[in-house]
Amino acid sequence: MGGRIPVHVHAPDAITRFGLNAALGQCAELVPVEWERVAEGTVVLLAADAVDAQLLRAVRELHARGCTHLILVTSAVDEAGLRAAVEVGICGVVQRDEVSPSKLSQTVVKATQGEAAMPAQMLTMLLNQVSRLQHGVSTARSTRLTGLTARETQVLRLVADGLDTDEIATELSYSSRTVKNILYGVTSRFCLRNRSHAVAYAMREGFI
């Protein structure tokens, strides 16, 4: 494959599968692969109309194959669905009406680099959840939750704001390597799958 990123399309119907594979075929850095060739390191596009039991089963099966770079392709998702998707390991979202070779390429590359990639309005939904959780966390609970350092909290808040590694490094005057190490420390310590999962976990527990 010559360094090209393998991408598998998991779709409920042949037309959607064909369309996404056709778009992937126009991306020089990506190569579509069939189910038989899905392995650790494969990026998977999960086409679904909702975050439901069927999607969650597919995610579990993909995790069993070592796939951690999962991107949801959907027409719409509400706050509950978005949070559920992030918590099970979805690291990117592409809206169906925005699907294009360049959009898929950008999102796939970000996924392999550990970045979260989703539309601005979805990031806003996550931020709204952060605000509500912050408002609802009691002082007693806040003093109990000491699982994150101040530095880790800063970084996760910026991830929640939609900043990528380099932008976070600039904002905090850290090196990009330091930011990556901080995020790796959080995800490994709490057994989280990726940055998006780390943000969702921190939101749920009241860390940020």
Tab-separated table of C-alpha atoms in Angstrom:
chain	number	residue	atom	x	y	z
A	1	MET	CA	0.000	0.000	0.000
A	2	GLY	CA	3.073	2.220	0.083
A	3	GLY	CA	2.243	4.113	3.268
A	4	ARG	CA	-1.356	4.774	2.314
A	5	ILE	CA	-3.874	4.589	5.151
A	6	PRO	CA	-6.221	1.572	4.943
A	7	VAL	CA	-9.884	2.543	5.325
A	8	HIS	CA	-12.872	0.219	5.569
A	9	VAL	CA	-16.462	1.317	4.979
A	10	HIS	CA	-19.071	-0.248	7.260
A	11	ALA	CA	-22.478	0.693	5.841
A	12	PRO	CA	-25.996	-0.761	6.092
A	13	ASP	CA	-26.636	-0.658	2.345
A	14	ALA	CA	-24.741	-1.158	-0.909
A	15	ILE	CA	-25.415	2.340	-2.278
A	16	THR	CA	-23.897	4.096	0.734
A	17	ARG	CA	-20.972	1.678	0.724
A	18	PHE	CA	-20.349	2.281	-2.993
A	19	GLY	CA	-20.520	6.073	-2.613
A	20	LEU	CA	-18.091	6.220	0.280
A	21	ASN	CA	-15.649	3.817	-1.384
A	22	ALA	CA	-15.814	5.901	-4.569
A	23	ALA	CA	-14.916	9.024	-2.584
A	24	LEU	CA	-12.074	7.194	-0.824
A	25	GLY	CA	-10.755	6.049	-4.197
A	26	GLN	CA	-10.087	9.692	-5.076
A	27	CYS	CA	-7.850	10.220	-2.043
A	28	ALA	CA	-4.194	9.601	-2.866
A	29	GLU	CA	-3.233	8.921	0.760
A	30	LEU	CA	-6.097	6.505	1.476
A	31	VAL	CA	-6.868	3.012	0.217
A	32	PRO	CA	-10.237	1.242	0.657
A	33	VAL	CA	-10.011	-2.278	2.097
A	34	GLU	CA	-12.555	-5.076	2.390
A	35	TRP	CA	-13.681	-6.569	5.703
A	36	GLU	CA	-11.279	-9.502	5.362
A	37	ARG	CA	-8.324	-7.092	5.442
A	38	VAL	CA	-9.487	-5.045	8.413
A	39	ALA	CA	-6.849	-5.165	11.145
A	40	GLU	CA	-5.229	-3.027	13.795
A	41	GLY	CA	-4.480	0.376	12.272
A	42	THR	CA	-7.379	0.302	9.820
A	43	VAL	CA	-9.581	3.395	9.936
A	44	VAL	CA	-13.277	2.518	9.739
A	45	LEU	CA	-16.052	4.737	8.395
A	46	LEU	CA	-19.269	3.732	10.149
A	47	ALA	CA	-22.305	4.930	8.199
A	48	ALA	CA	-25.389	5.049	10.410
A	49	ASP	CA	-28.553	7.089	10.821
A	50	ALA	CA	-28.452	6.808	14.601
A	51	VAL	CA	-26.246	5.733	17.476
A	52	ASP	CA	-28.192	2.568	18.227
A	53	ALA	CA	-27.643	-1.011	19.361
A	54	GLN	CA	-26.632	-2.093	15.855
A	55	LEU	CA	-23.906	0.549	15.685
A	56	LEU	CA	-22.652	-0.301	19.161
A	57	ARG	CA	-22.390	-3.987	18.196
A	58	ALA	CA	-20.332	-3.021	15.152
A	59	VAL	CA	-18.057	-0.882	17.326
A	60	ARG	CA	-17.464	-3.762	19.756
A	61	GLU	CA	-16.608	-6.091	16.879
A	62	LEU	CA	-14.176	-3.561	15.455
A	63	HIS	CA	-12.525	-3.088	18.839
A	64	ALA	CA	-12.043	-6.858	18.972
A	65	ARG	CA	-10.093	-6.569	15.714
A	66	GLY	CA	-7.895	-3.857	17.176
A	67	CYS	CA	-9.538	-0.960	15.325
A	68	THR	CA	-9.475	2.249	17.359
A	69	HIS	CA	-9.822	4.870	14.623
A	70	LEU	CA	-13.590	4.943	14.103
A	71	ILE	CA	-15.388	7.707	12.208
A	72	LEU	CA	-19.163	8.088	12.195
A	73	VAL	CA	-20.802	9.156	8.924
A	74	THR	CA	-24.338	10.275	9.695
A	75	SER	CA	-27.095	12.624	8.609
A	76	ALA	CA	-27.921	13.777	12.125
A	77	VAL	CA	-27.083	13.020	15.737
A	78	ASP	CA	-28.490	14.505	18.936
A	79	GLU	CA	-26.585	15.324	22.131
A	80	ALA	CA	-27.252	11.963	23.735
A	81	GLY	CA	-26.217	10.114	20.594
A	82	LEU	CA	-23.064	12.195	20.195
A	83	ARG	CA	-22.019	11.581	23.772
A	84	ALA	CA	-22.739	7.851	23.438
A	85	ALA	CA	-20.705	7.725	20.215
A	86	VAL	CA	-17.727	9.458	21.805
A	87	GLU	CA	-17.871	7.251	24.890
A	88	VAL	CA	-17.697	4.038	22.833
A	89	GLY	CA	-14.679	5.285	20.916
A	90	ILE	CA	-15.856	7.300	17.900
A	91	CYS	CA	-13.082	9.826	17.260
A	92	GLY	CA	-14.553	11.693	14.299
A	93	VAL	CA	-17.869	12.592	12.715
A	94	VAL	CA	-18.651	13.480	9.102
A	95	GLN	CA	-22.119	14.628	8.126
A	96	ARG	CA	-23.511	12.896	5.045
A	97	ASP	CA	-24.155	16.151	3.187
A	98	GLU	CA	-20.511	17.170	3.701
A	99	VAL	CA	-18.957	13.938	2.411
A	100	SER	CA	-16.259	14.607	-0.179
A	101	PRO	CA	-12.815	13.154	-0.916
A	102	SER	CA	-11.098	16.101	0.780
A	103	LYS	CA	-13.351	15.982	3.849
A	104	LEU	CA	-12.876	12.228	4.279
A	105	SER	CA	-9.132	12.531	3.783
A	106	GLN	CA	-8.845	15.321	6.350
A	107	THR	CA	-10.920	13.454	8.930
A	108	VAL	CA	-9.128	10.124	8.431
A	109	VAL	CA	-5.692	11.705	8.748
A	110	LYS	CA	-6.753	13.506	11.937
A	111	ALA	CA	-8.070	10.230	13.349
A	112	THR	CA	-4.740	8.472	12.772
A	113	GLN	CA	-2.957	11.357	14.484
A	114	GLY	CA	-5.159	11.049	17.552
A	115	GLU	CA	-7.093	14.222	16.824
A	116	ALA	CA	-10.848	14.573	17.252
A	117	ALA	CA	-12.611	15.778	14.111
A	118	MET	CA	-16.260	16.747	14.034
A	119	PRO	CA	-18.438	19.595	12.744
A	120	ALA	CA	-18.497	22.843	14.718
A	121	GLN	CA	-22.112	22.431	15.802
A	122	MET	CA	-21.309	19.034	17.304
A	123	LEU	CA	-18.400	20.471	19.251
A	124	THR	CA	-20.867	23.094	20.476
A	125	MET	CA	-23.190	20.326	21.675
A	126	LEU	CA	-20.337	18.774	23.661
A	127	LEU	CA	-19.423	22.159	25.112
A	128	ASN	CA	-23.039	22.715	26.150
A	129	GLN	CA	-22.908	19.408	27.998
A	130	VAL	CA	-19.679	20.534	29.675
A	131	SER	CA	-21.390	23.721	30.862
A	132	ARG	CA	-24.367	21.844	32.278
A	133	LEU	CA	-22.135	19.337	34.044
A	134	GLN	CA	-19.966	22.102	35.478
A	135	HIS	CA	-23.079	23.825	36.791
A	136	GLY	CA	-24.367	20.641	38.382
A	137	VAL	CA	-21.188	19.415	40.092
A	138	SER	CA	-21.291	20.062	43.838
A	139	THR	CA	-18.382	21.413	45.848
A	140	ALA	CA	-18.102	18.140	47.744
A	141	ARG	CA	-17.867	16.159	44.543
A	142	SER	CA	-15.368	18.640	43.101
A	143	THR	CA	-13.025	18.163	46.037
A	144	ARG	CA	-13.340	14.390	45.690
A	145	LEU	CA	-12.426	14.349	42.003
A	146	THR	CA	-8.652	14.688	42.060
A	147	GLY	CA	-7.851	12.271	39.263
A	148	LEU	CA	-6.458	14.924	36.904
A	149	THR	CA	-3.606	17.354	37.381
A	150	ALA	CA	-4.127	21.041	36.630
A	151	ARG	CA	-2.085	20.625	33.467
A	152	GLU	CA	-4.165	17.663	32.283
A	153	THR	CA	-7.368	19.589	32.968
A	154	GLN	CA	-6.104	22.552	30.937
A	155	VAL	CA	-5.256	20.344	27.983
A	156	LEU	CA	-8.571	18.467	28.044
A	157	ARG	CA	-10.533	21.721	28.169
A	158	LEU	CA	-8.730	22.901	25.051
A	159	VAL	CA	-9.394	19.564	23.319
A	160	ALA	CA	-13.075	20.062	24.185
A	161	ASP	CA	-12.845	23.521	22.609
A	162	GLY	CA	-11.793	21.878	19.353
A	163	LEU	CA	-8.080	22.763	19.354
A	164	ASP	CA	-5.589	20.343	17.818
A	165	THR	CA	-2.194	19.393	19.248
A	166	ASP	CA	-0.229	22.288	17.764
A	167	GLU	CA	-2.868	24.844	18.752
A	168	ILE	CA	-2.924	23.539	22.331
A	169	ALA	CA	0.878	23.663	22.450
A	170	THR	CA	0.829	27.296	21.304
A	171	GLU	CA	-1.937	28.253	23.741
A	172	LEU	CA	-0.131	26.749	26.748
A	173	SER	CA	3.445	27.419	25.588
A	174	TYR	CA	4.223	23.695	25.595
A	175	SER	CA	5.887	21.596	22.940
A	176	SER	CA	3.637	19.404	20.793
A	177	ARG	CA	5.373	16.363	22.288
A	178	THR	CA	4.477	17.513	25.800
A	179	VAL	CA	0.809	17.871	24.835
A	180	LYS	CA	0.812	14.390	23.291
A	181	ASN	CA	2.461	12.934	26.401
A	182	ILE	CA	-0.117	14.581	28.672
A	183	LEU	CA	-2.994	13.184	26.621
A	184	TYR	CA	-1.372	9.760	26.440
A	185	GLY	CA	-1.000	9.780	30.214
A	186	VAL	CA	-4.703	10.522	30.704
A	187	THR	CA	-5.960	7.969	28.175
A	188	SER	CA	-3.694	5.193	29.456
A	189	ARG	CA	-4.302	5.883	33.160
A	190	PHE	CA	-8.081	5.790	32.825
A	191	CYS	CA	-8.119	3.098	30.095
A	192	LEU	CA	-9.686	5.459	27.544
A	193	ARG	CA	-9.657	4.891	23.799
A	194	ASN	CA	-8.796	8.325	22.395
A	195	ARG	CA	-8.972	12.058	23.023
A	196	SER	CA	-12.688	12.295	22.389
A	197	HIS	CA	-13.301	9.502	24.902
A	198	ALA	CA	-11.051	11.295	27.392
A	199	VAL	CA	-13.074	14.508	27.045
A	200	ALA	CA	-16.366	12.620	27.423
A	201	TYR	CA	-15.029	10.842	30.519
A	202	ALA	CA	-13.786	14.079	32.061
A	203	MET	CA	-17.154	15.736	31.356
A	204	ARG	CA	-19.112	12.873	32.891
A	205	GLU	CA	-16.944	12.760	36.008
A	206	GLY	CA	-16.923	16.529	36.456
A	207	PHE	CA	-13.200	17.012	35.873
A	208	ILE	CA	-13.807	19.777	33.325
